[in-house]
Structure formats: C-alpha cells, structure tokens
C-alpha atoms as a PDB file:
ATOM      1  CA  UNK A   1       6.082 -10.116 -10.034  1.00  0.00           C
ATOM      2  CA  UNK A   2       7.166 -11.485  -6.685  1.00  0.00           C
ATOM      3  CA  UNK A   3       6.966  -9.937  -3.277  1.00  0.00           C
ATOM      4  CA  UNK A   4       9.143  -7.043  -2.209  1.00  0.00           C
ATOM      5  CA  UNK A   5      10.249  -8.080   1.274  1.00  0.00           C
ATOM      6  CA  UNK A   6      10.997  -4.419   2.088  1.00  0.00           C
ATOM      7  CA  UNK A   7       7.330  -3.359   1.734  1.00  0.00           C
ATOM      8  CA  UNK A   8       4.844  -5.108   4.010  1.00  0.00           C
ATOM      9  CA  UNK A   9       1.186  -4.704   3.059  1.00  0.00           C
ATOM     10  CA  UNK A  10      -2.066  -6.244   4.295  1.00  0.00           C
ATOM     11  CA  UNK A  11      -4.410  -4.699   1.688  1.00  0.00           C
ATOM     12  CA  UNK A  12      -5.511  -7.740  -0.324  1.00  0.00           C
ATOM     13  CA  UNK A  13      -7.853  -5.563  -2.415  1.00  0.00           C
ATOM     14  CA  UNK A  14      -4.828  -3.886  -4.034  1.00  0.00           C
ATOM     15  CA  UNK A  15      -3.621  -5.079  -7.435  1.00  0.00           C
ATOM     16  CA  UNK A  16      -0.017  -4.957  -6.166  1.00  0.00           C
ATOM     17  CA  UNK A  17      -0.569  -7.240  -3.129  1.00  0.00           C
ATOM     18  CA  UNK A  18       1.450 -10.484  -3.284  1.00  0.00           C
ATOM     19  CA  UNK A  19      -1.618 -12.586  -2.251  1.00  0.00           C
ATOM     20  CA  UNK A  20       0.607 -15.430  -0.974  1.00  0.00           C
ATOM     21  CA  UNK A  21       2.051 -13.251   1.802  1.00  0.00           C
ATOM     22  CA  UNK A  22       1.401  -9.774   3.207  1.00  0.00           C
ATOM     23  CA  UNK A  23       3.834  -7.909   0.966  1.00  0.00           C
ATOM     24  CA  UNK A  24       3.679  -5.495  -1.961  1.00  0.00           C
ATOM     25  CA  UNK A  25       5.050  -6.515  -5.363  1.00  0.00           C
ATOM     26  CA  UNK A  26       6.134  -3.012  -6.406  1.00  0.00           C
ATOM     27  CA  UNK A  27       9.774  -1.898  -6.286  1.00  0.00           C
ATOM     28  CA  UNK A  28       8.694   1.293  -4.542  1.00  0.00           C
ATOM     29  CA  UNK A  29       5.464   2.917  -3.366  1.00  0.00           C
ATOM     30  CA  UNK A  30       4.289   6.485  -2.925  1.00  0.00           C
ATOM     31  CA  UNK A  31       2.844   7.480   0.452  1.00  0.00           C
ATOM     32  CA  UNK A  32       0.780  10.647   0.739  1.00  0.00           C
ATOM     33  CA  UNK A  33      -1.983  12.269   2.748  1.00  0.00           C
ATOM     34  CA  UNK A  34      -5.516  13.533   2.252  1.00  0.00           C
ATOM     35  CA  UNK A  35      -5.197  15.995   5.163  1.00  0.00           C
ATOM     36  CA  UNK A  36      -3.716  19.490   5.325  1.00  0.00           C
ATOM     37  CA  UNK A  37      -1.852  18.715   8.559  1.00  0.00           C
ATOM     38  CA  UNK A  38      -1.700  14.935   9.143  1.00  0.00           C
ATOM     39  CA  UNK A  39      -1.325  13.962  12.791  1.00  0.00           C
ATOM     40  CA  UNK A  40      -2.502  10.307  12.860  1.00  0.00           C
ATOM     41  CA  UNK A  41      -1.865   7.132  10.899  1.00  0.00           C
ATOM     42  CA  UNK A  42      -5.433   7.384   9.536  1.00  0.00           C
ATOM     43  CA  UNK A  43      -4.391  10.549   7.695  1.00  0.00           C
ATOM     44  CA  UNK A  44      -1.871   8.731   5.477  1.00  0.00           C
ATOM     45  CA  UNK A  45      -2.524   6.910   2.200  1.00  0.00           C
ATOM     46  CA  UNK A  46      -0.693   4.540  -0.126  1.00  0.00           C
ATOM     47  CA  UNK A  47      -0.949   6.494  -3.375  1.00  0.00           C
ATOM     48  CA  UNK A  48       0.255   3.432  -5.301  1.00  0.00           C
ATOM     49  CA  UNK A  49      -2.999   1.572  -4.478  1.00  0.00           C
ATOM     50  CA  UNK A  50      -4.936   0.192  -7.448  1.00  0.00           C
ATOM     51  CA  UNK A  51      -8.165  -1.706  -6.762  1.00  0.00           C
ATOM     52  CA  UNK A  52      -7.835  -5.370  -7.714  1.00  0.00           C
ATOM     53  CA  UNK A  53     -11.452  -5.460  -8.967  1.00  0.00           C
END
C-alpha cells in the first residue's frame, strides 16, 4: 500500500507507516482517547496503531 497524503503520521513503529515519508498507508484511521474528559493532545490516541515489531 502507498501513502495516504491526507493522513500525516510520524510514528515509524506503526505497521501502517509509509516508511518512505511521514504518512499513514490506511484509507482511514480511528482516533480515540484513554481519558474520561480529554483536554490535551496527550489524551488522544490513534486506535488504528499496530506495532511494526
């Protein structure tokens, strides 16, 4: 799969990272939170993340 130029991503440890550029290869992603009432960027998560391991 190639990059999705609509989804920028700098997480190279993710299976969906383009590796050639800082983009995701998915058609869409799911963004969520691990907080009850998120108020900062640190409270949000890409729920489409899969460890490249």
